[in-house]
Amino acid sequence: MFPIHYRLAASNSSSTSMPVSVACEGFNYRTFRWAQTMRFAIDEINNREDILPNTELGYVIYDSCFTISKAVEGTLTYLTGQDEAVPNYRCSSGAPLAALLGTGGSALSIATARILGLYYFPQVSYCSSCTVLSDKFQFPSFLRTIPNDDFQSKAMANLVVYFGWTWVGTIAADDDYGKYGIKLFKEEVEKAGVCISFSETLPKLYSRETILNIVETVKRSTANIVVVFAADVDLSPLIEELIIHNITDKTWIASEAWVTSALISKPEYYSALGGTLGFAIRRAHIPNLKEYLININPFDSPDPLIGEFWQRAFNCTLEDMHAVENMYTATASGNMTNTRLHSIDPIASHLCTGLEELDKINNTYSDVSQLRFTYSVYKSVYTVAHALHDMETCIKGKGPFIDQTCANISDFEPWQLMYYLKHVRFTALDDEVVSFSNEGDVTAVYDILNWQRNPDGTISYVEIGHYNSTAPPGSEMTINNGSIVWINDKVEAPRSVCSESCQPGTRKGIRQGEPVCCFDCIPCADGEISNETDSRECIQCGEDYWSNTNRDACVAKEIEFLAYNEALGITLIAVSAFGACIAIAVAIIFLVYRNTALVKANDAVLSFFIQFSLAITFLSSIIFVGEPVKWSCMTRQVSLALGFCVCLSCIMGKTIVLMFTARAAKSKNPEKTNSEPIRPIHQRIIALTCILIHACACTVWLVLYPPYPVKNTASQNIKILLECDEGSIIFICCIFGYDVLLALLGFVFAFMARKLPDNFNEAKFVTFGMLVFFIVWISFVPAYLSTRGKFMVAVEIFAILASSFGLLACIFIPKCYIILLKPERNTEALVRSKPKMNDTSAPGTSASITSELNSTTISTVSLDE
C-alpha cells in the first residue's frame, strides 16, 4: 500500500444514488518510485536461488491516497479478497496472503495496524515512524524498517542543544506522526532548558486562513529556529505562503518525512529554506534500480499506474488508456485479476507515442541519488522474503511451534509468519544488519543533512553529520560544523534566544508569566558574584572578600587601620609628641621655679601630677596608631582613662580648696571665717582616693572583659577595619563616666570659686580649661559615631589632643607667663595681696584672700610642705 496520489478527488455527497469509492488525484512521483522499487525487489528475489528457491512472490498494490479512509478501505479489501470490503470475511483463492507493506504515513499505518492486529496479520512499514506504533498491546503485528520517532525526536533535541538554541518554534502536522513527534521533542528540549516560542498545527485539509495564521505567527516570533514534524504534502502550502510573505530569516529543522522531498526542496523555495538542517534515514545504492525504473513503457505493460505516470511525466494522453480505481492485482508475470475499470480524463491534447525517453527528463521518479525511503521499501520486501525463506527451510521436528512442528509455506497462518518476522536477521546493502527489537523497531541511524545550493540553482542535500542511537552516551551525534551553510548563505550559526545570555556578574531574573528562557539579567548585589554565564543565582563572597567592579570574582578586602607610615598617622604622632614635650617642659619650669610663690600656691605636688598626667594622655594617643594587637587594645583606653583620671582628680582636689576659700570669703560669720579650711594632705588624699577607685575599676575590666583586636567586616563592604573590641560596653562606659563625673565636680567647684578677688584667680583659669574639655568631648561624640575605620581613631586622638592642650594651656600657660616673662610679679606680696577693685590688670590668687582671713597663710604652702 503506497500513497501514490496526494488526496481524494471531490465526490458527490448526495444520498440519491449508491455510494461508490472516491477516486484519487495528485500523482506522486516519489511514492510511485517506491512502488516500482517493491516490484524490483520482488523480481530480484524471484530470480535468486538463495532465497525462496521453490517459492515465487506476488503482490497486490493499493493506493492509500494519503488518507485514512482509503487505507482502511484497501486493508479490508485486501483481507476480504473481494472487490468490495467485507469486514470479518475472507473469500479468495490462490496463493496465501503473507504481509502488508505500508501504508505510508504514520496515521495511515495506525488505522490499518489496528485492523490487521485483530487477525495478527503481519504489517511491515517502510515509512511509518510514529512512536505509538511500538506499543505491542495496540499493534501486536506491526514491524517497520524505519527508526522509531522516539530516536529522531531525541536527535532533534540534541541538535538544538548542540548549537545553543534556547528559543525555538514548532510546527506539526495534524496527525499522529506530527503530534507524537513534536510532543517527544518538546519533552526532550525542555529537560535541557529550551523554551518553545510557538507551537502550530498544519491542517490536513487545506485552509488558507489557518496557513496565514501560522505564517503570521512565524513572522512575529523572535525565534529563529523552527522545527517541523510533518509530511511534505502537509507542509507544501505553508512554504508557498512563506515565499509570498518573504520570510527568509528562519532556519528550519526538518524531520525525515520531508528533508529529502522534491516537493519541498524546489529551487524557488531556497530563499526561505536555504540552510535547512534535517535528519534522514539511512540511504544506500541499489544496484540496477536506475535501469529498472527507466525501462518501463505503457505500451509494453497493461499496468494502469505506469500509464498514468507516463501521461503525467510527458504531458500526453494514451489512446484508449484505462485505469483501475484504486487497486489492481498482478503476479510476477503481470496478469491483471480485477475487472472494475473506468476511463480517466485526457491530460493533454497530443497523444503519447511510446518513444518518449525517461532518461531525458529530470523528475523525482528517476532520481536515485537519495534512496532513503526507497531503500526502506527495499528492506521491507527482503524482510518478508527472509521470513518466508526461514519458514520454508524449517526442518521438521525442529520447528518453533507446538511439538516442534513447522508451518506449511503454501498454507500458513498469519501468526506463524509473525514469529519468523520477529526473529528475522539478515544483511542488507552496505553490510547493514536488519533485525527487530521486541517492539518491532530497528536500530536508529540518521544522516544529518544540510540544504545547500548548487551552481545551477538546484538544492543538494549535503551530509554534515550522523546520529547513531547505539553509540555510547554523549557521542551519539557527530557534526562537521565547517561544512554547514546557513540561511542566506551565512557561515556562522544563527542565534535563537528569547533573552541574551547573562554574563558573569549578573544572574537570571525570571519574567513573570513568560517562559524560563525569557529573563532579565540582574547585576549581582554588592558582595556577591557570578562567574558563569547564565547563572541562576549569585554567590556570596567570603567574610574577608568582596566582589570586584565587574562582580565576577571575589577579591580580598582592603585592610584598614591608622598606620604609622601614613601622613595622618605621622601627623598625629608628631602632635602627640609635641604635646607631651610641652607638658614636660612646663613641669621642668615648675621644677626649676619650685620655690617661687606662684609655684608653691595651692599645692605644687598636685600641679606636678597634673602635668605628668597630661604628658601621659598625650603619649597614650600614640598607642591608638598602628595595627591593633592584643597589648595595644588593652593599653590604649586604660592609659587614656587613667591619665585623665589623675589629671581630673588633681584638678578636683585643687578646686575643692578654691571653693571652700571662696565660701569663706563670702561668709560674714567671723567664727566661720576663721575656721581652718582643707589642708594639702586632704587634697592629696581625695585625689589619690579617686585615682585608686578608677585604677581598681580598670583592673577589674582588664581581668573580666579584656579588650581584643577584631576584624570589622560589617561597617564597610569593601574594607576590613582592624579595630579593638572593648570587651564590655558597660565597663568602658562606667570608667569614662567616672572621668566625666570627676570633670563635672572639678568644673562645679572651679565655677563656684571663679570670683575670688585674688591677684591670680586660679579658679577662673580652671573653669576655662574645663569648659574647653567639655566642648571638645561633647563635639567628639557625634563626630566619632559618624565616622568609620581609621578616621574614627583619628577623631578620638584629635579629641584627646585637643582636650589635653586645652587643660594645659588654660591652667598652666598663665602661670608660665608670669614665671618666665613677669618674674617681678612672682612674689608672695603680690600673690597674696588683694587687688584694688578697679585694678583689672593684675591677676590674683586664692592665697591672698586666705591671708587676710587668717593671720597666717593656710592655703598657700611651699613645695617643702
PDB file of C-alpha atoms in Angstrom, residues 28-34 36-37 262 289-296 309 313-314 357-371 374:
ATOM      1  CA  ASN A  28       3.203  11.457  -6.572  1.00  0.00           C
ATOM      2  CA  TYR A  29       6.356  10.534  -8.488  1.00  0.00           C
ATOM      3  CA  ARG A  30       8.274   9.817  -5.328  1.00  0.00           C
ATOM      4  CA  THR A  31       5.873   7.197  -3.947  1.00  0.00           C
ATOM      5  CA  PHE A  32       5.436   5.683  -7.405  1.00  0.00           C
ATOM      6  CA  ARG A  33       9.183   5.096  -7.327  1.00  0.00           C
ATOM      7  CA  TRP A  34       8.654   3.295  -4.021  1.00  0.00           C
ATOM      8  CA  GLN A  36       8.398   0.345  -8.520  1.00  0.00           C
ATOM      9  CA  THR A  37      11.193  -0.457  -6.076  1.00  0.00           C
ATOM     10  CA  ALA A 262      11.469  17.061  -4.049  1.00  0.00           C
ATOM     11  CA  LEU A 289      17.411   0.062  -9.858  1.00  0.00           C
ATOM     12  CA  LYS A 290      18.018   3.054 -12.124  1.00  0.00           C
ATOM     13  CA  GLU A 291      17.812   0.899 -15.215  1.00  0.00           C
ATOM     14  CA  TYR A 292      14.694  -0.826 -13.919  1.00  0.00           C
ATOM     15  CA  LEU A 293      12.961   2.482 -13.264  1.00  0.00           C
ATOM     16  CA  ILE A 294      13.557   3.942 -16.690  1.00  0.00           C
ATOM     17  CA  ASN A 295      12.988   0.695 -18.524  1.00  0.00           C
ATOM     18  CA  ILE A 296       9.194   0.876 -18.485  1.00  0.00           C
ATOM     19  CA  PHE A 309       2.714   8.068 -14.706  1.00  0.00           C
ATOM     20  CA  ALA A 313       5.642  12.717 -16.888  1.00  0.00           C
ATOM     21  CA  PHE A 314       5.393  13.585 -20.595  1.00  0.00           C
ATOM     22  CA  GLU A 357      12.620   8.589 -23.078  1.00  0.00           C
ATOM     23  CA  LEU A 358      12.586   8.692 -19.275  1.00  0.00           C
ATOM     24  CA  ASP A 359      16.335   9.247 -19.018  1.00  0.00           C
ATOM     25  CA  LYS A 360      15.937  12.543 -20.859  1.00  0.00           C
ATOM     26  CA  ILE A 361      13.639  14.118 -18.268  1.00  0.00           C
ATOM     27  CA  ASN A 362      14.521  15.239 -14.775  1.00  0.00           C
ATOM     28  CA  ASN A 363      11.964  14.346 -12.132  1.00  0.00           C
ATOM     29  CA  THR A 364      11.759  12.696  -8.756  1.00  0.00           C
ATOM     30  CA  TYR A 365      10.895   9.280 -10.136  1.00  0.00           C
ATOM     31  CA  SER A 366      14.203   8.671 -11.846  1.00  0.00           C
ATOM     32  CA  ASP A 367      16.370  10.427  -9.230  1.00  0.00           C
ATOM     33  CA  VAL A 368      18.239   7.693  -7.348  1.00  0.00           C
ATOM     34  CA  SER A 369      20.722   9.979  -5.573  1.00  0.00           C
ATOM     35  CA  GLN A 370      18.839   9.909  -2.256  1.00  0.00           C
ATOM     36  CA  LEU A 371      17.443   6.404  -1.930  1.00  0.00           C
ATOM     37  CA  THR A 374      13.154   3.737  -1.335  1.00  0.00           C
TER      38      THR A 374
END
